[in-house]
């Protein structure tokens, strides 16, 4: 978050309200995409290869993303299969999945790793929903920071007499509308994810 604010501080001053709005929109899109990315790593009761996105395997001394060493499939709703390209790495890959703190217990038959996705307990669902709410709130705060930065840039344009007071008012309204729209999209995405987590299969 801090880095983002510093980066904004050093950005060149926008020449017009259009520039301010375009910059704000791009940063809000980024925050929304960031939420989608973070939500993909929160478990639901359903199997998804994105669950294994953050797993790194020690491949001849180099931590390597799992999807660069194997083909991942979801043949059924509660199962992920991992087909290593180099079968000699099967136990290393299995170990990496087991120690990834995802609560998964893979097994292999010498060629293929099967990762059953256990049903979530009520308690685990509640923990995941709490985590989801925290992640969503972080991205909401990002969006509010974007709004604040954009409003300050508009105020500077007014102070420099580049725009009129009417323009200033209109720009603030527009930035608020944009922020509301993006926060609504964020809330809808988080609600959809929460429903998935709480869904009993």
CSV table of C-alpha atoms in Angstrom, one decimal:
chain,number,residue,atom,x,y,z
A,1,UNK,CA,0.0,0.0,0.0
A,2,UNK,CA,2.7,2.4,1.0
A,3,UNK,CA,4.7,1.8,-2.2
A,4,UNK,CA,1.6,2.5,-4.2
A,5,UNK,CA,1.1,5.9,-2.5
A,6,UNK,CA,4.8,6.8,-3.0
A,7,UNK,CA,4.6,5.9,-6.6
A,8,UNK,CA,1.6,8.2,-7.0
A,9,UNK,CA,3.4,10.9,-5.2
A,10,UNK,CA,6.2,10.8,-7.8
A,11,UNK,CA,3.9,10.6,-10.8
A,12,UNK,CA,3.9,13.6,-13.2
A,13,UNK,CA,1.0,16.0,-12.5
A,14,UNK,CA,-2.0,15.2,-14.8
A,15,UNK,CA,-2.7,17.9,-17.3
A,16,UNK,CA,-6.5,17.6,-17.2
A,17,UNK,CA,-9.5,16.1,-15.4
A,18,UNK,CA,-9.6,13.4,-18.1
A,19,UNK,CA,-6.1,12.4,-17.2
A,20,UNK,CA,-7.0,12.2,-13.5
A,21,UNK,CA,-10.1,10.1,-14.2
A,22,UNK,CA,-8.2,7.8,-16.6
A,23,UNK,CA,-5.5,7.3,-14.0
A,24,UNK,CA,-8.0,6.6,-11.2
A,25,UNK,CA,-9.9,4.2,-13.4
A,26,UNK,CA,-6.8,2.2,-14.3
A,27,UNK,CA,-5.8,1.9,-10.6
A,28,UNK,CA,-9.3,0.8,-9.5
A,29,UNK,CA,-9.3,-1.8,-12.3
A,30,UNK,CA,-5.9,-3.0,-10.9
A,31,UNK,CA,-7.4,-3.2,-7.3
A,32,UNK,CA,-10.3,-5.2,-8.7
A,33,UNK,CA,-8.0,-7.6,-10.6
A,34,UNK,CA,-5.9,-7.9,-7.4
A,35,UNK,CA,-9.0,-9.0,-5.4
A,36,UNK,CA,-9.9,-11.6,-8.1
A,37,UNK,CA,-6.3,-12.9,-7.9
A,38,UNK,CA,-6.3,-13.1,-4.1
A,39,UNK,CA,-9.7,-14.7,-4.0
A,40,UNK,CA,-8.6,-17.5,-6.3
A,41,UNK,CA,-6.3,-18.7,-3.5
A,42,UNK,CA,-9.0,-18.9,-0.9
A,43,UNK,CA,-10.3,-22.5,-0.7
A,44,UNK,CA,-13.9,-23.4,-1.4
A,45,UNK,CA,-15.3,-26.9,-1.2
A,46,UNK,CA,-14.8,-27.2,-4.9
A,47,UNK,CA,-11.6,-28.4,-6.6
A,48,UNK,CA,-9.7,-25.7,-8.6
A,49,UNK,CA,-6.2,-25.8,-10.0
A,50,UNK,CA,-5.7,-22.2,-8.9
A,51,UNK,CA,-5.6,-23.6,-5.3
A,52,UNK,CA,-2.1,-24.9,-6.2
A,53,UNK,CA,-0.9,-21.7,-7.9
A,54,UNK,CA,1.4,-20.6,-5.0
A,55,UNK,CA,3.1,-24.0,-4.6
A,56,UNK,CA,6.8,-24.0,-5.3
A,57,UNK,CA,8.7,-27.3,-5.8
A,58,UNK,CA,12.4,-27.7,-5.2
A,59,UNK,CA,13.4,-28.7,-8.7
A,60,UNK,CA,17.1,-29.5,-8.6
A,61,UNK,CA,17.7,-26.7,-6.1
A,62,UNK,CA,15.4,-24.1,-7.8
A,63,UNK,CA,12.0,-23.3,-6.3
A,64,UNK,CA,9.8,-23.8,-9.4
A,65,UNK,CA,6.0,-23.1,-9.7
A,66,UNK,CA,4.1,-26.5,-9.8
A,67,UNK,CA,2.4,-25.7,-13.1
A,68,UNK,CA,5.8,-25.5,-14.8
A,69,UNK,CA,6.6,-29.1,-13.8
A,70,UNK,CA,3.2,-30.8,-14.3
A,71,UNK,CA,-0.2,-30.8,-16.0
A,72,UNK,CA,-3.0,-30.0,-13.5
A,73,UNK,CA,-6.6,-31.3,-14.1
A,74,UNK,CA,-9.9,-31.3,-12.2
A,75,UNK,CA,-11.5,-34.5,-13.4
A,76,UNK,CA,-14.3,-34.3,-10.8
A,77,UNK,CA,-15.6,-31.6,-8.3
A,78,UNK,CA,-13.5,-32.8,-5.3
A,79,UNK,CA,-10.3,-34.0,-7.0
A,80,UNK,CA,-7.2,-32.4,-8.6
A,81,UNK,CA,-4.8,-34.6,-10.5
A,82,UNK,CA,-1.1,-33.6,-11.0
A,83,UNK,CA,0.7,-35.3,-13.9
A,84,UNK,CA,4.5,-34.6,-13.5
A,85,UNK,CA,6.4,-34.2,-16.8
A,86,UNK,CA,9.4,-35.7,-15.1
A,87,UNK,CA,8.2,-38.8,-13.1
A,88,UNK,CA,11.4,-38.8,-11.0
A,89,UNK,CA,10.1,-35.7,-9.3
A,90,UNK,CA,6.8,-37.2,-8.2
A,91,UNK,CA,7.6,-37.6,-4.5
A,92,UNK,CA,9.2,-34.1,-4.4
A,93,UNK,CA,6.0,-32.6,-5.9
A,94,UNK,CA,3.8,-34.6,-3.6
A,95,UNK,CA,5.8,-33.4,-0.6
A,96,UNK,CA,5.5,-29.7,-1.7
A,97,UNK,CA,1.7,-30.1,-2.0
A,98,UNK,CA,1.5,-31.7,1.4
A,99,UNK,CA,3.7,-29.1,3.2
A,100,UNK,CA,1.9,-26.1,1.5
A,101,UNK,CA,-0.4,-25.6,4.5
A,102,UNK,CA,-3.6,-26.0,2.4
A,103,UNK,CA,-4.9,-29.0,4.4
A,104,UNK,CA,-4.4,-31.3,1.4
A,105,UNK,CA,-3.3,-34.9,1.5
A,106,UNK,CA,-2.1,-36.0,-1.9
A,107,UNK,CA,-1.3,-39.6,-2.9
A,108,UNK,CA,0.5,-41.0,-5.9
A,109,UNK,CA,0.5,-44.3,-7.9
A,110,UNK,CA,4.0,-43.8,-9.3
A,111,UNK,CA,2.8,-41.8,-12.4
A,112,UNK,CA,0.0,-39.5,-11.2
A,113,UNK,CA,-0.6,-37.5,-8.0
A,114,UNK,CA,-4.2,-37.4,-6.8
A,115,UNK,CA,-5.2,-34.5,-4.5
A,116,UNK,CA,-8.6,-35.1,-3.0
A,117,UNK,CA,-10.3,-31.9,-1.8
A,118,UNK,CA,-11.8,-32.7,1.6
A,119,UNK,CA,-15.1,-31.1,2.4
A,120,UNK,CA,-14.8,-27.9,4.5
A,121,UNK,CA,-15.8,-28.1,8.2
A,122,UNK,CA,-18.2,-25.4,9.4
A,123,UNK,CA,-15.4,-23.9,11.5
A,124,UNK,CA,-13.0,-23.8,8.5
A,125,UNK,CA,-15.7,-22.2,6.3
A,126,UNK,CA,-16.1,-19.4,8.9
A,127,UNK,CA,-12.3,-18.9,9.0
A,128,UNK,CA,-12.2,-18.6,5.2
A,129,UNK,CA,-15.1,-16.1,5.1
A,130,UNK,CA,-13.3,-14.0,7.7
A,131,UNK,CA,-10.1,-14.1,5.6
A,132,UNK,CA,-12.1,-13.2,2.5
A,133,UNK,CA,-13.7,-10.2,4.3
A,134,UNK,CA,-10.2,-9.0,5.3
A,135,UNK,CA,-8.9,-9.4,1.7
A,136,UNK,CA,-11.9,-7.5,0.3
A,137,UNK,CA,-11.5,-4.7,2.9
A,138,UNK,CA,-7.8,-4.2,1.9
A,139,UNK,CA,-8.9,-3.7,-1.7
A,140,UNK,CA,-11.7,-1.4,-0.7
A,141,UNK,CA,-9.2,0.7,1.2
A,142,UNK,CA,-7.0,0.8,-2.0
A,143,UNK,CA,-9.9,2.1,-4.0
A,144,UNK,CA,-10.6,4.8,-1.4
A,145,UNK,CA,-6.9,5.8,-1.5
A,146,UNK,CA,-7.2,6.1,-5.3
A,147,UNK,CA,-10.3,8.4,-4.8
A,148,UNK,CA,-8.4,10.5,-2.3
A,149,UNK,CA,-5.4,10.9,-4.7
A,150,UNK,CA,-7.6,11.8,-7.6
A,151,UNK,CA,-9.5,14.4,-5.6
A,152,UNK,CA,-6.2,15.9,-4.5
A,153,UNK,CA,-5.0,16.1,-8.1
A,154,UNK,CA,-8.3,17.8,-9.1
A,155,UNK,CA,-7.9,20.3,-6.3
A,156,UNK,CA,-4.4,21.1,-7.6
A,157,UNK,CA,-5.8,21.7,-11.1
A,158,UNK,CA,-8.2,24.2,-9.5
A,159,UNK,CA,-5.5,25.8,-7.4
A,160,UNK,CA,-3.4,26.2,-10.5
A,161,UNK,CA,-6.4,27.8,-12.2
A,162,UNK,CA,-6.3,25.1,-15.0
A,163,UNK,CA,-10.0,24.3,-14.3
A,164,UNK,CA,-13.1,26.3,-13.0
A,165,UNK,CA,-14.9,25.6,-9.7
A,166,UNK,CA,-17.8,24.0,-11.7
A,167,UNK,CA,-15.3,21.6,-13.3
A,168,UNK,CA,-13.9,20.9,-9.9
A,169,UNK,CA,-17.3,20.0,-8.5
A,170,UNK,CA,-18.2,17.9,-11.5
A,171,UNK,CA,-14.9,16.0,-11.4
A,172,UNK,CA,-15.4,15.3,-7.6
A,173,UNK,CA,-18.9,13.9,-8.4
A,174,UNK,CA,-17.5,11.8,-11.2
A,175,UNK,CA,-14.7,10.4,-9.1
A,176,UNK,CA,-17.2,9.5,-6.3
A,177,UNK,CA,-19.5,7.8,-8.8
A,178,UNK,CA,-16.6,5.8,-10.2
A,179,UNK,CA,-15.5,4.8,-6.8
A,180,UNK,CA,-19.0,3.7,-5.8
A,181,UNK,CA,-19.2,1.6,-9.0
A,182,UNK,CA,-15.9,-0.2,-8.4
A,183,UNK,CA,-16.7,-0.8,-4.8
A,184,UNK,CA,-20.0,-2.3,-5.8
A,185,UNK,CA,-18.2,-4.6,-8.3
A,186,UNK,CA,-15.8,-5.6,-5.6
A,187,UNK,CA,-18.6,-6.3,-3.1
A,188,UNK,CA,-20.5,-8.5,-5.7
A,189,UNK,CA,-17.3,-10.5,-6.4
A,190,UNK,CA,-16.7,-11.0,-2.7
A,191,UNK,CA,-20.3,-12.0,-2.1
A,192,UNK,CA,-20.1,-14.6,-4.9
A,193,UNK,CA,-16.9,-16.1,-3.4
A,194,UNK,CA,-18.5,-16.2,0.1
A,195,UNK,CA,-21.5,-18.1,-1.4
A,196,UNK,CA,-19.0,-20.6,-2.9
A,197,UNK,CA,-17.2,-21.1,0.5
A,198,UNK,CA,-20.5,-21.6,2.4
A,199,UNK,CA,-22.0,-23.9,-0.2
A,200,UNK,CA,-22.4,-27.4,1.2
A,201,UNK,CA,-21.8,-30.1,-1.3
